[in-house]
Coordinates of C-alpha atoms and ligand atoms in Angstrom, one line a residue:
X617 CA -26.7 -112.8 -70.6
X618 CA -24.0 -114.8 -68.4
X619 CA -22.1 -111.6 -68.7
X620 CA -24.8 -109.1 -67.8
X621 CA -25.5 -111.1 -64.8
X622 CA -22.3 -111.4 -63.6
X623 CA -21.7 -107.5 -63.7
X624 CA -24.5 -106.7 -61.8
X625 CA -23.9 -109.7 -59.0
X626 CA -20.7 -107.6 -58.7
X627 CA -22.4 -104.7 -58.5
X628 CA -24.5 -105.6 -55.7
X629 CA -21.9 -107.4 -53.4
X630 CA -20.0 -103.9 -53.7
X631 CA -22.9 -102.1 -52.7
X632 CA -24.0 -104.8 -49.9
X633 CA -20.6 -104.0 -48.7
X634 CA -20.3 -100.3 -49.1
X635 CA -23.5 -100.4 -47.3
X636 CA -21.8 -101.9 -44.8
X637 CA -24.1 -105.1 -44.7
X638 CA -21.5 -107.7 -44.8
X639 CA -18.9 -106.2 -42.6
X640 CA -21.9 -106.1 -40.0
X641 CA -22.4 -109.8 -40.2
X642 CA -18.9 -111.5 -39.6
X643 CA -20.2 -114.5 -38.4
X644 CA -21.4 -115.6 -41.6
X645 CA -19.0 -117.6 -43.9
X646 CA -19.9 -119.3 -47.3
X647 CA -17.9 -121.0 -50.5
X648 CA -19.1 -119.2 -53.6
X649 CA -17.0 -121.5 -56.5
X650 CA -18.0 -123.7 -58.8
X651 CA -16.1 -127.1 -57.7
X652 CA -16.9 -130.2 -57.2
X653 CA -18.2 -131.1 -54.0
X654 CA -15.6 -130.9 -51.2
X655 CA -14.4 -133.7 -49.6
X656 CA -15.8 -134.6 -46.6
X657 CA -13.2 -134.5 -44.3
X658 CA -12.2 -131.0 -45.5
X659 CA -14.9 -129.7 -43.5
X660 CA -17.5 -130.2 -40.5
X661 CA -20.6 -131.7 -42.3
X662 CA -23.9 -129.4 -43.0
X663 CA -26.8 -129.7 -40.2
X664 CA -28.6 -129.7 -44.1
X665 CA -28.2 -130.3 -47.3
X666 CA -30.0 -128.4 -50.4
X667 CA -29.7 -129.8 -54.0
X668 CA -31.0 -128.0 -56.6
X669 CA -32.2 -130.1 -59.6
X670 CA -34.8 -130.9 -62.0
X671 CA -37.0 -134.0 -60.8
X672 CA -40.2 -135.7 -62.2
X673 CA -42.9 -135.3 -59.6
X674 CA -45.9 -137.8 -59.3
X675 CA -49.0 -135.6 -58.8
X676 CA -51.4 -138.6 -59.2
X677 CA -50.7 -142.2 -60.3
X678 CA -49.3 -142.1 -63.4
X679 CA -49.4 -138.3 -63.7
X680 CA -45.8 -136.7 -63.5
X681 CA -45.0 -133.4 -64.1
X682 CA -41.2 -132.1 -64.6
X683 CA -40.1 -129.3 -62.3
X684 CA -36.9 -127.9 -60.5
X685 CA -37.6 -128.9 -57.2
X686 CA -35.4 -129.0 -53.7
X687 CA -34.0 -132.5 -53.0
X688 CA -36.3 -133.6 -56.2
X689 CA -39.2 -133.7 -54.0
X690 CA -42.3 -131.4 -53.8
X691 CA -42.6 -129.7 -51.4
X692 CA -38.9 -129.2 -50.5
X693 CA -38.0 -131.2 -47.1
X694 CA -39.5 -129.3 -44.0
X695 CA -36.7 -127.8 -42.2
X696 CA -37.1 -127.7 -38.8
X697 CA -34.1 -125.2 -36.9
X698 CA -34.2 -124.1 -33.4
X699 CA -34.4 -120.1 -32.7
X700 CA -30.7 -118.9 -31.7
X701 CA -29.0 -122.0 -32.6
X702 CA -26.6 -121.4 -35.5
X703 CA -27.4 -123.7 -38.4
X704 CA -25.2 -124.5 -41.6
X705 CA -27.1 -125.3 -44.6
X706 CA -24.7 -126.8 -48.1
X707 CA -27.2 -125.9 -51.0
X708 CA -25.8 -127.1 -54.2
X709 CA -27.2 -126.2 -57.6
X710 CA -27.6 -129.5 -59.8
X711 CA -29.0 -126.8 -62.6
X712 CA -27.4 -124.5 -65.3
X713 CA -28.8 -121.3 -64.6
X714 CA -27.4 -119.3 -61.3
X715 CA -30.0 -119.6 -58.0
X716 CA -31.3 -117.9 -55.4
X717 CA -32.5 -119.5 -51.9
X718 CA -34.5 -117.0 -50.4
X719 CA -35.3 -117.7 -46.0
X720 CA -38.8 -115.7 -46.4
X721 CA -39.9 -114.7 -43.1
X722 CA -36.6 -114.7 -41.8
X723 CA -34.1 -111.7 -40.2
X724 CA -30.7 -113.3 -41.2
X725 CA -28.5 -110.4 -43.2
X726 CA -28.4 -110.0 -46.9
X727 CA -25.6 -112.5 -47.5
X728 CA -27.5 -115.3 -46.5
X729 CA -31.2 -113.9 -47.5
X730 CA -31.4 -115.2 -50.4
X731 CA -32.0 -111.7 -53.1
X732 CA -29.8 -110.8 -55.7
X733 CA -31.0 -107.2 -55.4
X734 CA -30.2 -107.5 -51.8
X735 CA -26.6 -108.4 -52.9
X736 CA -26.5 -111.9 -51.8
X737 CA -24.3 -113.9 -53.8
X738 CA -26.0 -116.4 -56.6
X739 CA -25.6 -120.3 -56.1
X740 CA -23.3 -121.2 -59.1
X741 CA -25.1 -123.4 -61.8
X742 CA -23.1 -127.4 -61.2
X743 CA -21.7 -125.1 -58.1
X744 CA -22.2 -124.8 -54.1
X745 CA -23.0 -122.5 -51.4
X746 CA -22.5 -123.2 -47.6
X747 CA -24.5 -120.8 -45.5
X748 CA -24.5 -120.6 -41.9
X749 CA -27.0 -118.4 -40.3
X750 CA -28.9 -118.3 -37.1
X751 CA -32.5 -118.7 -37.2
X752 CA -35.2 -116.2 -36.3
X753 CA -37.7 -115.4 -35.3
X754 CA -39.5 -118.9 -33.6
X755 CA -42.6 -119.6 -36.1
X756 CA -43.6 -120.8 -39.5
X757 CA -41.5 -119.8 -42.1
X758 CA -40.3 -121.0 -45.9
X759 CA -37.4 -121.4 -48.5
X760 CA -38.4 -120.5 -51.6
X761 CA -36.3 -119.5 -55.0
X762 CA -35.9 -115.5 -55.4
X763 CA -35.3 -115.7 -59.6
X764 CA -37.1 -113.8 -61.7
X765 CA -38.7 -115.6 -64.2
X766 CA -39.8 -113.2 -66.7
X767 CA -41.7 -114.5 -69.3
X768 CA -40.3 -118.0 -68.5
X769 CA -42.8 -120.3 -66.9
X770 CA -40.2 -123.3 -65.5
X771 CA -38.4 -120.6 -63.7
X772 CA -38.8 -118.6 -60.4
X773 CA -41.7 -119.7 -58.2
X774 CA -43.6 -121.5 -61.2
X775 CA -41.1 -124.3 -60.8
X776 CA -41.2 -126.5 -57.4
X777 CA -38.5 -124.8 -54.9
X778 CA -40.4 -124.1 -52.0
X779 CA -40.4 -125.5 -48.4
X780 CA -41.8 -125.4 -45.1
X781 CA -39.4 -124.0 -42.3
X782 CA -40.3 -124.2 -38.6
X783 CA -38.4 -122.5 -36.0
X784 CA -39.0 -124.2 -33.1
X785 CA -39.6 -121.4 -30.1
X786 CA -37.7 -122.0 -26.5
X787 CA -40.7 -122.6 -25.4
X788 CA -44.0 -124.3 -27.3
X789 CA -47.2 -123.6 -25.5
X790 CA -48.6 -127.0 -27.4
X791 CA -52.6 -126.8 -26.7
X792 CA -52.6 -129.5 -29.7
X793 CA -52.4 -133.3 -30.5
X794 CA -50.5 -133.3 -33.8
X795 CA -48.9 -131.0 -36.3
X796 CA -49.9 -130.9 -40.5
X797 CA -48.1 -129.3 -42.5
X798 CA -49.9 -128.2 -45.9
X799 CA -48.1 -127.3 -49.4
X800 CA -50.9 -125.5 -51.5
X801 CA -49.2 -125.3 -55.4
X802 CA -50.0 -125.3 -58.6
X803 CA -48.3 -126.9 -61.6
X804 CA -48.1 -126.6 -65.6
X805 CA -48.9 -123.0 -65.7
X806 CA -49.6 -120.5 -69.6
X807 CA -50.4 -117.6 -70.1
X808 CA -53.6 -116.0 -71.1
X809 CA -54.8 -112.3 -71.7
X810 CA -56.5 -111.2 -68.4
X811 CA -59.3 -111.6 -66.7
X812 CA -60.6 -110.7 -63.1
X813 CA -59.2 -112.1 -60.4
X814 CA -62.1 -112.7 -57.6
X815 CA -61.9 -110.1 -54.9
X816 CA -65.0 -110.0 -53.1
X817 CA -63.9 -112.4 -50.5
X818 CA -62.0 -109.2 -48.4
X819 CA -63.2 -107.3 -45.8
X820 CA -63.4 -104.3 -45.7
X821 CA -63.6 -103.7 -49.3
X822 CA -64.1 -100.3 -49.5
X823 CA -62.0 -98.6 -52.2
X824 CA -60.5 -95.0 -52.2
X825 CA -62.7 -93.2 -54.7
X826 CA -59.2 -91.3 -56.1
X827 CA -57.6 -94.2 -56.5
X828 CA -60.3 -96.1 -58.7
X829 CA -61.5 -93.3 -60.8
X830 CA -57.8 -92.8 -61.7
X831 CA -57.0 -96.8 -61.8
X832 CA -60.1 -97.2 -64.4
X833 CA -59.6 -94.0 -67.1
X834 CA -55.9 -95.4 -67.0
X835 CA -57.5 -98.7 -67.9
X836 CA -59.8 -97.1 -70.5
X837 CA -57.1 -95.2 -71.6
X838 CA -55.0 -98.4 -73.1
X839 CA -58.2 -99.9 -74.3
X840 CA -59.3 -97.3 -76.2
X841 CA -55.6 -97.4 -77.8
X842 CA -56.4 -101.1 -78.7
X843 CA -54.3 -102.4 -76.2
X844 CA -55.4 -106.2 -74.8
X845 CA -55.4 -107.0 -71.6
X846 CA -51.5 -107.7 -69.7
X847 CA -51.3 -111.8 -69.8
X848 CA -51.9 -113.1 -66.5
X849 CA -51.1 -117.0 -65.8
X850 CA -53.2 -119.7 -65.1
X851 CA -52.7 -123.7 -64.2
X852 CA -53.9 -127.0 -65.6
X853 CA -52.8 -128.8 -62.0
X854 CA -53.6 -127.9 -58.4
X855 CA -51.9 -130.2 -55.3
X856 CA -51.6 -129.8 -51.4
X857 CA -48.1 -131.4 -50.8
X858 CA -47.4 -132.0 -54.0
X859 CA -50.8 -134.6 -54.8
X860 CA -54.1 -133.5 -56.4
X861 CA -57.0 -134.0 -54.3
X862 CA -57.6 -137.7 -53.5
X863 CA -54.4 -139.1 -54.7
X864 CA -52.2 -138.2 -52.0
X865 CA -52.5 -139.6 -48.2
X866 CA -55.0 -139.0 -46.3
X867 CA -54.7 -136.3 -43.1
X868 CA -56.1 -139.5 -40.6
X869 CA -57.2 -138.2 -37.2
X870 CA -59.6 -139.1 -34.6
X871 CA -62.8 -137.6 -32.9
X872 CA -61.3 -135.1 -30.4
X873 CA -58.0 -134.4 -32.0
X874 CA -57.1 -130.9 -31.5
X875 CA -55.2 -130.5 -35.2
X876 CA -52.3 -128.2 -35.6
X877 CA -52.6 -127.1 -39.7
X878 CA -49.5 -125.2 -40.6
X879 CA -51.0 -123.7 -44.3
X880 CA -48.2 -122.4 -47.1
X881 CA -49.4 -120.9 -50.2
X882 CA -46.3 -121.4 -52.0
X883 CA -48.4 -120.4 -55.4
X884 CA -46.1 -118.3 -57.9
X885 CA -49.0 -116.4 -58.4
X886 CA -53.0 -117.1 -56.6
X887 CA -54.5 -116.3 -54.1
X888 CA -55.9 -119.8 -52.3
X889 CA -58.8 -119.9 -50.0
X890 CA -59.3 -123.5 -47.6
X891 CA -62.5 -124.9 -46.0
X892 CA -63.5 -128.2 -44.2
X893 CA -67.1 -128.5 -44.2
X894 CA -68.7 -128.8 -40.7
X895 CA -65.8 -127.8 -38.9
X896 CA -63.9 -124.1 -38.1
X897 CA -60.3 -123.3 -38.3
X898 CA -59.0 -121.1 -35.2
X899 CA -56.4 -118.8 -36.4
X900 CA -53.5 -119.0 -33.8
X901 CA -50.9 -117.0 -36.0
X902 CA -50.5 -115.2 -39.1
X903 CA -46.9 -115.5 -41.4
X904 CA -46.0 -117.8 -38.2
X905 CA -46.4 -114.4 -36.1
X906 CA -49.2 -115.3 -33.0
X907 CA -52.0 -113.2 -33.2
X908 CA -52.9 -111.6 -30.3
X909 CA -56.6 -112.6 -30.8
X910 CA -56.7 -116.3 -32.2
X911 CA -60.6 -116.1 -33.4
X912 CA -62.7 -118.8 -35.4
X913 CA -63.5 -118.7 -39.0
X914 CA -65.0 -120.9 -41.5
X915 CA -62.1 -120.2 -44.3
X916 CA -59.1 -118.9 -44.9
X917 CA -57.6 -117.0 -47.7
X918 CA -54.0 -117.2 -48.3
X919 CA -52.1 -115.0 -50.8
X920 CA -48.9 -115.7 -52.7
X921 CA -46.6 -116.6 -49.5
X922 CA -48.8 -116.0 -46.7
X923 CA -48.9 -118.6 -43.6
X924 CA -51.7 -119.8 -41.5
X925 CA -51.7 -121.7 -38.3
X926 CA -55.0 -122.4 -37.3
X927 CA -56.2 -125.3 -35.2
X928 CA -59.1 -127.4 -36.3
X929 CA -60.9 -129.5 -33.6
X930 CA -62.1 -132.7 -34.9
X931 CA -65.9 -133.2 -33.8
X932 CA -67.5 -134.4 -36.7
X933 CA -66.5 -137.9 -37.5
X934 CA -66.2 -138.7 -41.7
X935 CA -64.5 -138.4 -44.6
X936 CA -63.9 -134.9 -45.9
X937 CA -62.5 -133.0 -48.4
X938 CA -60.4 -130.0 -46.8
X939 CA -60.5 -127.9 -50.4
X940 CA -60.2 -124.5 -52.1
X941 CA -64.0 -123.0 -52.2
X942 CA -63.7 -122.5 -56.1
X943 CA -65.0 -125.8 -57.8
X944 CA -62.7 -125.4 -60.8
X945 CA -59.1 -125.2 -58.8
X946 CA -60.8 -128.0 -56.4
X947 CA -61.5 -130.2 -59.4
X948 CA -58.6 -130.3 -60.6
X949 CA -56.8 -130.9 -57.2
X950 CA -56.8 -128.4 -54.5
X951 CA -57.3 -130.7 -51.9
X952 CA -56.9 -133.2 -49.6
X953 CA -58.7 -136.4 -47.8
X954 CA -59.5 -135.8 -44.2
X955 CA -60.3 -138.9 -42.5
X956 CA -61.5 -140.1 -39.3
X957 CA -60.0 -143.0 -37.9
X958 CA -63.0 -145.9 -38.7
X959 CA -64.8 -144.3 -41.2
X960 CA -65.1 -145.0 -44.7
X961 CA -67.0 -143.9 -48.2
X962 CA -66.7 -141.1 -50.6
X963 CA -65.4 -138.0 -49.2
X964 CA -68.0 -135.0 -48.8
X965 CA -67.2 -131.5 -49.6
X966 CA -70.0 -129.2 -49.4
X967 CA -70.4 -125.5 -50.2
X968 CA -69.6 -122.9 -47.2
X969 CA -71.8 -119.6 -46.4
X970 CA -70.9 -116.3 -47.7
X971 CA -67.8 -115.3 -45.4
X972 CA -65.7 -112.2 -46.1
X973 CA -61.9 -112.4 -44.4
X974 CA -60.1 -109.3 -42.7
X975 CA -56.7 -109.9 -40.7
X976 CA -58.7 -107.5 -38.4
X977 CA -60.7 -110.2 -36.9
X978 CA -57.0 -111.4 -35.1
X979 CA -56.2 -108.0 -34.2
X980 CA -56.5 -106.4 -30.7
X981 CA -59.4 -105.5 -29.6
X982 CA -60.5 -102.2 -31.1
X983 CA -60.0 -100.5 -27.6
X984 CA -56.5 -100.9 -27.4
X985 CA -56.2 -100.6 -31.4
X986 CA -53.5 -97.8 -31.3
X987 CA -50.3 -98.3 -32.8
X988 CA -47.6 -96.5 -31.9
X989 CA -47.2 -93.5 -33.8
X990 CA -44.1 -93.7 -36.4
X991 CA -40.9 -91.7 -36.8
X992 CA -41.5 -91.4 -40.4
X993 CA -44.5 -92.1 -42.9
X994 CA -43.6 -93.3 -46.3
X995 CA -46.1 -92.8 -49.2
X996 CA -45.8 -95.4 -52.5
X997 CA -47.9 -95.2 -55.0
X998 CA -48.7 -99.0 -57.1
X999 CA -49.6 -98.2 -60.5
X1000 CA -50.0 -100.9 -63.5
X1001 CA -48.9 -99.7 -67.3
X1002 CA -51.4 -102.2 -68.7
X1003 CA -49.4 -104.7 -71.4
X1004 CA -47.3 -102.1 -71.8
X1005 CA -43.5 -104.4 -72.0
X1006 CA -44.1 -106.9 -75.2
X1007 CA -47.5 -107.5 -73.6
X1008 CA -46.9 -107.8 -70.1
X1009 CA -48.0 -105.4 -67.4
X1010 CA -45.6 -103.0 -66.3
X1011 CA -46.2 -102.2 -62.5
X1012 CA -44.3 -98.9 -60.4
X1013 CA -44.0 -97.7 -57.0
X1014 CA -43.9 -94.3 -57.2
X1015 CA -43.6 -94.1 -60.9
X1016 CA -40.4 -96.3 -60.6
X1017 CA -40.5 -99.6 -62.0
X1018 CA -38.1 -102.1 -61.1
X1019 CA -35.0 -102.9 -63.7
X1020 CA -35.8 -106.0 -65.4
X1021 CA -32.4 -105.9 -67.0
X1022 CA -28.6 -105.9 -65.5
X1023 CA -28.9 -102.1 -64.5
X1024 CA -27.8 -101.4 -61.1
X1025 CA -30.4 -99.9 -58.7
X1026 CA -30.1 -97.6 -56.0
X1027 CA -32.5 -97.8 -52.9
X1028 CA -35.3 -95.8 -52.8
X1029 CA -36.5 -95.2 -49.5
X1030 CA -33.5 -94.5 -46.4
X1031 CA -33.7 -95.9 -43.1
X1032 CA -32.0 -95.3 -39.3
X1033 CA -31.6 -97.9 -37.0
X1034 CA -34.2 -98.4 -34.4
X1035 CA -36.4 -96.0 -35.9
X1036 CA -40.0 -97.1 -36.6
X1037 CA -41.6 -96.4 -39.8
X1038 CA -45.4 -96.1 -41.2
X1039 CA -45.6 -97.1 -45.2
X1040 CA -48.9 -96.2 -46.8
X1041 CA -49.5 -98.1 -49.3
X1042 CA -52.0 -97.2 -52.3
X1043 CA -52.8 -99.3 -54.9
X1044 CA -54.1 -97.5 -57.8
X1045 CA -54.7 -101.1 -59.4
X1046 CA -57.9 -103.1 -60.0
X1047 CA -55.5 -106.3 -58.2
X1048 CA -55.0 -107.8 -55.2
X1049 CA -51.3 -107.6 -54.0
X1050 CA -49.9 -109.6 -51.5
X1051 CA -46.8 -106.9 -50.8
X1052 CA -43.7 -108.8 -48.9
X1053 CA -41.3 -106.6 -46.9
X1054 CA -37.6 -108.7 -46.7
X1055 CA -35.8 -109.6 -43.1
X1056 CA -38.1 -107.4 -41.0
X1057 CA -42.1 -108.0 -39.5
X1058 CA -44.5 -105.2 -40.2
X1059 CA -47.7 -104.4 -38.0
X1060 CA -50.9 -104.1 -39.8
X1061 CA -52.0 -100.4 -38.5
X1062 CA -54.4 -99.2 -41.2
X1063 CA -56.6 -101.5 -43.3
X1064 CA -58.8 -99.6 -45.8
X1065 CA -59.7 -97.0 -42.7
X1066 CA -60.1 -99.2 -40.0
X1067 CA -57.3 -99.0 -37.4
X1068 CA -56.0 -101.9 -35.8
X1069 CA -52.8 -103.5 -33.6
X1070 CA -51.0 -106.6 -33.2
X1071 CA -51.2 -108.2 -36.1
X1072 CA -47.6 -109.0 -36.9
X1073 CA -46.8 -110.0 -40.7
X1074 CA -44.3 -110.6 -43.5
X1075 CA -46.8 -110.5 -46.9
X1076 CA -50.2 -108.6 -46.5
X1077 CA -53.1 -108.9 -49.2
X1078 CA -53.6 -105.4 -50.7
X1079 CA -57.1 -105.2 -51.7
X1080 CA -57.9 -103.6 -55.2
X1081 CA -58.3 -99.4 -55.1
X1082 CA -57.3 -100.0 -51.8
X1083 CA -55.3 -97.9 -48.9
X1084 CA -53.7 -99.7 -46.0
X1085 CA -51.0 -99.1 -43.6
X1086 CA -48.1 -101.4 -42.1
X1087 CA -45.5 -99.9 -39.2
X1088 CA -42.3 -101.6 -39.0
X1089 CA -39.4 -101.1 -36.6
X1090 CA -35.6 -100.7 -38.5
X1091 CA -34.1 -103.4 -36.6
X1092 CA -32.3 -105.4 -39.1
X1093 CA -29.5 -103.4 -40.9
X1094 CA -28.9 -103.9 -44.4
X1095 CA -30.4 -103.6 -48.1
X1096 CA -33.8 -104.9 -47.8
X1097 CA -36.4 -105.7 -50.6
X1098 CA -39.5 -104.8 -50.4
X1099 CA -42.0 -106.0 -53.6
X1100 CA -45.6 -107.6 -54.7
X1101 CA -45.0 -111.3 -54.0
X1102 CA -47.0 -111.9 -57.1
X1103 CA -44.3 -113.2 -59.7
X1104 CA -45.7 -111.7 -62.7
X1105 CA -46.1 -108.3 -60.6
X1106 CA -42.4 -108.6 -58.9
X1107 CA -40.4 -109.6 -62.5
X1108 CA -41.7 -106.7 -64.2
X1109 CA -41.4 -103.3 -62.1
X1110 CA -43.3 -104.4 -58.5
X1111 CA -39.8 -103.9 -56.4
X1112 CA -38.0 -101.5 -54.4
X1113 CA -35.2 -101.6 -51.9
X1114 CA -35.1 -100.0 -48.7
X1115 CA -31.5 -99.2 -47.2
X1116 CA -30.0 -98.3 -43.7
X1117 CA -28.2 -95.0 -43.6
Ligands
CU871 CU1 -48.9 -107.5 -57.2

């Protein structure tokens, strides 16, 4: 195993550097050794410092739960870095099994980025990696581990290593009282054999009639060969910053507080929704991009990784509970207290109205909806070979899936510098994906037939049997991943890599 990873690590840092990505990025510098931590005086000290390590973490009184976490806390510390100022992060790994800090959201080059597919070296187990990278772009981003997992639930994003980043902007236009920044993660996860995941919340949700008739025979197909559903993971524990609903501090505010929420679904694998009852969220930026139309909702829906900033004016004094709309997750603690200052009693949730989401509500007005038209349109193709690897779903772009084992992988699509590309992505699955695109933003152009502008992401929610569009702009050279942020979907086939030629 040790050996098999070790050969492809060299692998990829010999294609990261035939590719040129290293040699394009001189200003980075790093230790990559397993040592004992340098002196001090060897070396300026860190603006941060990382430690990887396994840590019990109180979800309510008396109710711990082991995890690796960052700093052995949960969420890891917020880091706050300023855009354009260099930064030098020490991350040492307190574990025994090689890591991955990944800057999601982030255009730093593939040394510091954080994928092993990208060629960024691995934080040694007992060993240390100094990075030094400058930040970009200003917004709300996160740290998060990039393992696979596999079929091994205390691994990869099941276990606790995520953390807010925010990269404060030169300047902060600040039409709010206070900042909150919200965790959403769940904890003790298993397996089980399928079952729907909830989809009528997106808008539009009109499917591609190709893509579902073929989707469902393939379905039928495996069925009717007695195959069971592909296991899908669920959770006996649900916590915003690391508490279950009710156990953690209170959000305390008062009547006419203008509330700053800063929302991270840092969920290995669900998608979360979040309402307040009585009062609206207005969405200010998406993936800590502004939105050029910051609109009023009800709810939001996060997917694996997503950000919202949304600002919530407090005008109805109480005690509420700011919680996931299903009454199962929220049970059993997907929430958290929201409490005016003098008030007192048991806090109310109640049920919100039907509401659908659609990232086209933040958009451009439909006027001025016109993207600019790409260089180059790439077609892929997300298919799911149900159970079909010891029980788990297989999933391919293309046909391709993903290596799970050491093999070395060549990129699949090519890219020029400064060039702007369309993909078109079809999902020929019955799932939601929440597709992530590596050290570049993507434009939401197309969503299931309705075009829009503006919208500037890093992970969009791909709705089942659905077609959608992003454009990006080739403006960060280097390998660069591209893959469903959904863990399950990513560790077995949901990947590809993109290169600059
Ligand atoms: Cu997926």
């Amino acid at each position: 195993m040790k050996d098999s990873l070790r050969s492809r690590r060299r692998f990829l840092k010999e294609a990261a550097l035939a590719s040129g990505a290293i040699a394009a990025a001189p200003r980075i510098s790093f230790l990559n050794k397993i040592a004992p931590p340098p002196s001090p005086v060897a070396r300026p000290k860190a603006d941060y410092t990382l430690r990887i390590a396994a840590a019990p973490i109180e979800i309510a009184p008396n109710h711990i739960v082991s995890t690796i976490t960052y700093n052995g806390q949960f969420p890891g510390p917020l880091l706050r870095f300023k855009e354009g100022v260099p930064t030098t992060i020490d991350i040492y790994n307190d574990t025994d099994s090689p890591e991955q800090l990944h800057w999601h959201g982030q255009m730093v080059p593939v040394d510091v980025d954080g994928a092993a597919e990208e060629g960024t070296p691995y934080i040694p187990a007992f060993g240390l990696r100094r990075i030094t990278f400058t930040p970009r772009p200003a917004g709300f981003r996160f740290y998060h581990t990039h393992n696979r997992a596999g079929a091994n639930l205390a691994s990869g994003l099941y276990s606790g290593q995520a953390g807010p980043v925010y990269i404060d902007p030169k300047n902060e236009p600040g039409r709010y009282d206070r900042e909150v920044f919200l965790v959403l993660k769940e904890f003790q996860p298993s397996f089980s054999r399928g079952g729907d995941m909830a989809q009528d919340f997106l808008s539009p949700s009109t499917p591609v009639k190709s893509l579902e008739d073929s989707g469902e025979s393939a379905m039928k197909a495996s069925h009717a060969k007695g195959m069971p559903h592909g296991y899908e993971v669920g959770y006996d524990f649900f916590t915003i910053n690391g508490r279950m609903l009710g156990h953690g501090e209170p959000v305390r505010v008062k009547s006419g507080d203008r509330v700053l929420f800063h929302i991270l679904n840092a969920s290995a694998t669900e998608i979360r929704s979040l309402a307040l009852p009585r009062h609206t969220f207005e969405v200010v930026a998406l993936d800590g991009n502004p939105v050029p139309n910051p609109t009023s909702v009800p709810v939001l829906w996060l997917g694996t990784a997503e950000r919202i900033s949304a600002i919530v004016e407090m005008n109805h004094p109480g005690v509420w509970i700011l919680g996931d709309l299903d009454d199962d997750d929220r049970g059993h603690g997907m929430g958290i207290i929201i409490e005016y200052a003098g008030r007192t009693g048991k806090p109310v949730w109640s049920a919100t109205p039907p509401f659908r989401w659609t990232y086209v509500a933040f958009a451009k007005p439909s006027a001025s909806a016109a993207a600019a038209p790409p260089d180059e349109t790439f077609d892929m193709l997300f298919q799911k070979d149900n159970a079909a690897i010891a029980g788990f779903n297989r999933w391919t772009i293309n046909g391709i899936s993903y290596p799970m084992d050491s093999a070395p992988t060549r990129p699949s699509f090519h890219l020029h510098q400064g060039k702007r590309y369309r993909i078109r992505l079809r999902n020929q699955t019955d799932d939601i994906h929440p597709i992530h695109l590596h050290r570049h933003t993507f434009e939401l152009t197309n969503l299931a037939g309705i075009a829009t502008a503006g919208v500037m992401k890093d992970v969009v929610m791909l709705g089942g049997y659905q077609q959608y569009e992003i454009d990006f702009v080739a403006d960060d050279p280097g390998l660069t991943l591209f893959h469903c942020h959904q863990q399950l979907h990513m560790d077995f086939g949901f990947m590809t890599l993109f290169d600059y030629v």
